[in-house]
XYZ file of C-alpha atoms in Angstrom:
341
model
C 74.459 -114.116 1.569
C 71.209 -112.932 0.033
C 70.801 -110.989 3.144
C 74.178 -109.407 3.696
C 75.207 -109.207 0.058
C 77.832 -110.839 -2.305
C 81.223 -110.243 -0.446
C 84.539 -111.974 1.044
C 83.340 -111.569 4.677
C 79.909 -112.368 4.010
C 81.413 -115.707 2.799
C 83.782 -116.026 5.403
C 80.831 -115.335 8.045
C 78.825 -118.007 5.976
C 81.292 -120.640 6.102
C 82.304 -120.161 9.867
C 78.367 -120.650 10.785
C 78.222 -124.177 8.744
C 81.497 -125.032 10.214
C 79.928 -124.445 13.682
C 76.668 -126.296 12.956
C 78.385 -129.496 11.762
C 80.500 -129.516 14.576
C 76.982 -129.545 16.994
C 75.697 -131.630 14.380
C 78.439 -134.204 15.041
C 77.851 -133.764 18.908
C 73.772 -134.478 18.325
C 74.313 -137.964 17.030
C 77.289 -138.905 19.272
C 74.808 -137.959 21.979
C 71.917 -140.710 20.306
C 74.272 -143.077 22.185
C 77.442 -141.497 24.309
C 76.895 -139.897 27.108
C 78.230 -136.148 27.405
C 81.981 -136.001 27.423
C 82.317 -138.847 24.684
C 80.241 -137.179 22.907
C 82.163 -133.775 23.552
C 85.521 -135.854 22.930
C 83.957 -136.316 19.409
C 82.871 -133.315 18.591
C 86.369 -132.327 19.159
C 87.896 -134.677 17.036
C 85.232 -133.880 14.395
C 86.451 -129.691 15.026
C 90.322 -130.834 14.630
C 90.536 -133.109 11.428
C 92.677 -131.699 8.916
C 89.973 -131.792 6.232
C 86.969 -130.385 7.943
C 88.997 -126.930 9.810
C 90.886 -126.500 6.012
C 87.823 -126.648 3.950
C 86.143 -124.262 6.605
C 88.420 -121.306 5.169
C 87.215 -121.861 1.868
C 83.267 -121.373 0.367
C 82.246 -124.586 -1.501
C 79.052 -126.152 -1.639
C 80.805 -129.477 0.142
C 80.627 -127.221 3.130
C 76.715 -126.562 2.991
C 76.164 -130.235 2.039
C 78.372 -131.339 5.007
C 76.342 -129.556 7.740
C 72.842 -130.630 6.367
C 74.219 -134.359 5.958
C 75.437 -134.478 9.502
C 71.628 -133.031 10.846
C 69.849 -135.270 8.277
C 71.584 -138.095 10.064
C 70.279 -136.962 13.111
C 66.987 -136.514 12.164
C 66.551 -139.895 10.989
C 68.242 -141.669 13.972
C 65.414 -139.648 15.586
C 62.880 -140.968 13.622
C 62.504 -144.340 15.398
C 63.054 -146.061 12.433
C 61.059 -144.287 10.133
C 58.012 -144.345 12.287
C 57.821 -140.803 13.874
C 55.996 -138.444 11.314
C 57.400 -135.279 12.976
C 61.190 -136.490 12.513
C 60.542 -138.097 9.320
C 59.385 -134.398 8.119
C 62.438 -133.139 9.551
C 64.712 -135.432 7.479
C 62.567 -134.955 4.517
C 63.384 -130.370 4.727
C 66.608 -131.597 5.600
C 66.938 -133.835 2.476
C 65.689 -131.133 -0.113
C 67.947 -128.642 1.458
C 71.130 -130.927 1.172
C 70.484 -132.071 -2.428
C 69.716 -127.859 -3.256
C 73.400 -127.748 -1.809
C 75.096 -130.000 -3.693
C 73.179 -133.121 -5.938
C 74.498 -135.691 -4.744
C 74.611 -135.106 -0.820
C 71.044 -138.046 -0.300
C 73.873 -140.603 -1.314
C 76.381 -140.023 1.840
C 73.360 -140.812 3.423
C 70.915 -143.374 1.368
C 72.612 -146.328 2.866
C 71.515 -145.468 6.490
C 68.365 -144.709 5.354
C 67.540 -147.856 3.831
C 68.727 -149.534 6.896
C 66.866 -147.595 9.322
C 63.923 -148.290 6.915
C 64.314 -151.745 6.832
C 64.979 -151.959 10.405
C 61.181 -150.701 10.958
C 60.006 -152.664 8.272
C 61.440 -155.656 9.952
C 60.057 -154.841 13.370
C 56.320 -154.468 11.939
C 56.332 -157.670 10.216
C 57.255 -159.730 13.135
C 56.340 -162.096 14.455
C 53.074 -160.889 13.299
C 52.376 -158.192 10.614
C 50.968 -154.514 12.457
C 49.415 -153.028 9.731
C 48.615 -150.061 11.214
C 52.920 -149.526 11.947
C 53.053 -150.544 8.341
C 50.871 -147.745 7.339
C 52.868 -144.866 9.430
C 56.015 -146.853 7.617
C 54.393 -145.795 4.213
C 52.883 -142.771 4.851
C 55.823 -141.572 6.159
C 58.287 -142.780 2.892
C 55.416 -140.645 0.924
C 56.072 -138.351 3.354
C 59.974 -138.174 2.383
C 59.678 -138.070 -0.983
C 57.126 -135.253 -1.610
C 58.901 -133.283 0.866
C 61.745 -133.481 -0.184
C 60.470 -133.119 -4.155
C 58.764 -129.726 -2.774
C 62.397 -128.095 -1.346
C 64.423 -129.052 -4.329
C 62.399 -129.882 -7.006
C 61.232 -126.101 -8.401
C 64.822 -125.149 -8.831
C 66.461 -128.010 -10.711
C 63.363 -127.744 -13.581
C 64.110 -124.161 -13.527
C 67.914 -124.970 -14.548
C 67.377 -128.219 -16.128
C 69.390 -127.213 -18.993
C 72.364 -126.548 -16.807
C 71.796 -129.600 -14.864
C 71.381 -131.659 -17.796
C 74.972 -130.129 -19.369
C 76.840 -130.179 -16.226
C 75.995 -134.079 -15.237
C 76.166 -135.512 -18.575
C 79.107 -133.310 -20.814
C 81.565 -131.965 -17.673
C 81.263 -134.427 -15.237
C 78.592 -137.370 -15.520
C 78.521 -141.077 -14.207
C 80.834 -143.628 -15.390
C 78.550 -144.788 -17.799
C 77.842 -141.385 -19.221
C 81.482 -139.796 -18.942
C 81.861 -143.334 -21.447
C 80.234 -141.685 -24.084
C 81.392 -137.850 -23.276
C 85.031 -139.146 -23.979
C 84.516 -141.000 -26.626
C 83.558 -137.522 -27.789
C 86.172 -135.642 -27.157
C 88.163 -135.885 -30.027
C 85.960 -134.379 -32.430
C 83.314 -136.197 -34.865
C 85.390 -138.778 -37.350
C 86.317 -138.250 -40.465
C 83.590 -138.425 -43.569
C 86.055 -141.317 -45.068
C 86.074 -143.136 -41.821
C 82.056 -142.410 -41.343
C 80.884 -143.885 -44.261
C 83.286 -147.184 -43.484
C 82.288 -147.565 -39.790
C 78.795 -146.547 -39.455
C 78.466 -145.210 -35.735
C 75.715 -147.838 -34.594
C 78.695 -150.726 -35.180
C 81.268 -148.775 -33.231
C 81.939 -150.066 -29.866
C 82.281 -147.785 -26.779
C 85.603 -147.418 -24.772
C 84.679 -148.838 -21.332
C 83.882 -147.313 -18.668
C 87.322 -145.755 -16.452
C 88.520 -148.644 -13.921
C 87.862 -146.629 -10.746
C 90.186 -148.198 -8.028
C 88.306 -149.075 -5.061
C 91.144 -147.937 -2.584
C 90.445 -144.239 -4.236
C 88.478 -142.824 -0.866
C 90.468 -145.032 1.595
C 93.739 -143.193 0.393
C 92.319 -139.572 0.465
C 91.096 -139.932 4.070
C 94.554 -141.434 4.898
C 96.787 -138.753 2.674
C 94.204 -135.681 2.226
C 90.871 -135.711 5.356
C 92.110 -137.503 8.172
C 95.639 -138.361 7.662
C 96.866 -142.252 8.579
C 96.980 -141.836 12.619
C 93.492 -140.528 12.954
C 92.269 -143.194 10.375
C 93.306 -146.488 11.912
C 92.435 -145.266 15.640
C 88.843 -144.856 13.162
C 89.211 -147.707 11.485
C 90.063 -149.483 15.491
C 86.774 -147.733 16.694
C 84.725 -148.814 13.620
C 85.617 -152.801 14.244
C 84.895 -151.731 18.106
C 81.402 -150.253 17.603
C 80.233 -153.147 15.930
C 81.732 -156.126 17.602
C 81.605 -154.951 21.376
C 78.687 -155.290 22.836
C 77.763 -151.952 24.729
C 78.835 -149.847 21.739
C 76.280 -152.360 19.051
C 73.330 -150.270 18.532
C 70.699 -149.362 15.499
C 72.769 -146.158 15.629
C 76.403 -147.423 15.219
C 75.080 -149.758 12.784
C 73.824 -146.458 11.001
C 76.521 -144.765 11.370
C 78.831 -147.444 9.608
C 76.268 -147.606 6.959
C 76.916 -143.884 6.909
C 80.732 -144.386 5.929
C 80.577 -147.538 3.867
C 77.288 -147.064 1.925
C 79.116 -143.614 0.385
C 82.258 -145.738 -0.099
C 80.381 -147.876 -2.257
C 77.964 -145.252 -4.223
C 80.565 -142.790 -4.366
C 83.122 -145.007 -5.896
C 80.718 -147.550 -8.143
C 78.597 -144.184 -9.808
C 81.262 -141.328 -10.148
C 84.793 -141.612 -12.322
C 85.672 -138.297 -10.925
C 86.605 -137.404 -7.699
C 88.369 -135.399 -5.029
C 89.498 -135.618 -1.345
C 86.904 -132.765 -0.763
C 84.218 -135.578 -1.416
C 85.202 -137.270 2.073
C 84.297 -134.520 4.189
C 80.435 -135.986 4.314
C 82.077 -138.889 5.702
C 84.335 -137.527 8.631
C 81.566 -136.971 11.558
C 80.508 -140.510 11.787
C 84.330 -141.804 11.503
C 85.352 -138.758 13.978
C 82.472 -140.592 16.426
C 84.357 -143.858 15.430
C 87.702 -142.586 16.362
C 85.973 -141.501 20.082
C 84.514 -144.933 19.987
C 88.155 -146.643 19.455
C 89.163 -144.419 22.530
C 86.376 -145.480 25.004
C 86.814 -149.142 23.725
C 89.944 -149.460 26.177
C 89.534 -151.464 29.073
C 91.047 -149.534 31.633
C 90.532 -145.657 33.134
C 94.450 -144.991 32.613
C 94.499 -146.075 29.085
C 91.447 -144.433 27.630
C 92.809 -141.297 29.766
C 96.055 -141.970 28.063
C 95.033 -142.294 24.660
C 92.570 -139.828 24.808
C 95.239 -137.455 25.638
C 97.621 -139.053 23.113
C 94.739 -138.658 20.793
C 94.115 -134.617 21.663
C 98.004 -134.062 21.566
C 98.148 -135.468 17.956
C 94.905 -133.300 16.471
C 96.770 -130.254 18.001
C 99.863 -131.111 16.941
C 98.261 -131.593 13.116
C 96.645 -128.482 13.582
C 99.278 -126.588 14.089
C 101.656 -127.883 11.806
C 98.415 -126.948 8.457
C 97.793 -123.650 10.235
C 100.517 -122.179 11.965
C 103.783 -123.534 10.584
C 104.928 -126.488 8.672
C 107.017 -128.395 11.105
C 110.039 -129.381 9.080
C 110.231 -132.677 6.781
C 107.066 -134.701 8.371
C 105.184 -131.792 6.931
C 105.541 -133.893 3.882
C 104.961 -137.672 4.804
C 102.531 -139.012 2.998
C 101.475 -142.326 1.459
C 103.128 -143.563 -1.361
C 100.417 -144.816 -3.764
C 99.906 -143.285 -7.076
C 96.122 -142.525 -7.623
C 94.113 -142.179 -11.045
C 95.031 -138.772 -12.044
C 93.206 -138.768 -15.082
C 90.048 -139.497 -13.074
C 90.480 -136.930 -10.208
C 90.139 -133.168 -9.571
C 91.123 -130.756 -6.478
């Protein structure tokens, strides 16, 4: 954009680039532990969920944030658990760049990072403590943090006022959009001032934010409910099943369920377009749920099944609505006072 100017196909041109990256990106960490095709096969599922080809047509910063979440991921399954400097550099650009996207992009993937983290730490302390491991561990966490201070730092002190406004008056965390509501109404009047002074006043509580919010715009908005169980299948298999348990499927579901958790607990806003960061580890999951099957036939089958479905949903958001199950959908009323698109 700042090369090729301000313009609809410079956006368009933009967008189709990150789209491309993620979907590589997605393929890089399937391949940390898949072998080719898998890996391919989840790529592909990645490419073909509803959420990540629809937002693809459309310039948002979720897009930006999406592709340098997926290669942060990679980069720190690559650091062997935060003791390679190079890769722990690599994260740390990668870091600065995603939070200069969009603020709040470090959370999709904090969780992982603390495990992976921990999972070093552990390793250096026993049976007996290495200090020099222990060193790299901490040199490298300095590492991360001035790094990634450097790439995002100089820009968010040079609109700290706009920060500031945006995070605390038009959007904010629970506890702050607490106080912005309470607001909203316009100062009391003089009467009711000098009868209630403001320091005896309680504060409305915080907005109950359900925690089935996410689950429900993967199943009705990202994913839709097919694609989400076979996930949901492939999640329980990655972790149970013995040749899929790794450091990196463990990371990955830290991945999904660390920004259920942040995502849900800090923010009272929200909007399906917040689950995109989320779709290439459950895409992965979803390939995972497919190789799980004992026999050739049946993963054959249901990969096919699988493929036939993606198109199928493809199709019916891109080239024609096909009839009534256009509209299917399920029936659970959100918190629309709490929720944007």
């Amino acid at each position: 954009i700042a090369v090729f100017g301000y313009s609809v196909d410079t956006f368009a041109a933009a967008n189709t680039l990150l789209f491309l990256l993620a979907i590589l990106g997605c393929y890089a960490v399937a391949r940390r532990f898949l072998d080719v095709w898998p890996a391919c096969f989840a790529a592909f599922i990645f490419r073909f969920t509803p959420i990540v080809f629809a937002a693809s047509r459309f310039f948002m910063n979720d897009y930006p944030s999406l592709t340098l979440t997926v290669w942060a991921v990679y980069a720190l399954l690559r650091t062997d658990r935060f003791r390679n400097t190079k890769w722990v550099f690599v994260f740390s650009l990668l870091n600065g760049l995603g939070i200069l996207a969009r603020t709040v992009t470090f959370l999709y993937y904090l969780a992982p990072c603390a495990f992976i983290a921990l999972a070093g730490l552990s390793a250096v302390l026993r049976p007996s403590v290495n200090w020099r491991a222990l060193g790299r561990i901490a040199l490298n966490s300095a590492i991360a943090l001035i790094v990634s201070s450097a790439v995002f730092a100089p820009w968010y002190w040079r609109h700290f006022e706009r920060f500031h406004t945006y995070w605390t008056e038009e959007h904010g965390t629970r506890i702050q959009a607490t106080s912005v509501r309470a607001d909203e109404d316009g100062p009391a009047p003089k009467s009711a001032q000098s009868a209630a002074p403001v320091k005896d006043a309680a504060p409305p509580p915080p907005p109950d934010v359900p925690w089935r919010r996410y689950p429900v715009f993967i199943a009705n908005n990202a994913m839709f409910l097919p694609l989400f169980l076979v996930a949901l299948a492939g999640l329980a298999a990655a972790l149970s099943l013995r040749r899929f348990r790794s450091l990196f499927t463990a990371s990955l579901a830290a991945w999904v369920l660390g920004s259920w958790v942040l995502m849900t607990s800090l923010f009272d806003f929200a909007t399906a377009r917040y689950t995109l960061q989320v779709m290439p580890p459950l895409a992965i999951f979803a390939a995972i749920a497919v190789l799980a099957l004992p026999a050739r036939w049946l993963r054959t089958a249901a990969g096919g099944l699988l493929a036939a479905l993606l198109l199928f949903q493809y199709g019916n958001i891109t080239v024609k609505p096909y009839g009534p199950i256009a509209n299917v959908y399920i029936p659970v009323t959100m918190d629309a006072g709490a929720q944007y698109f």
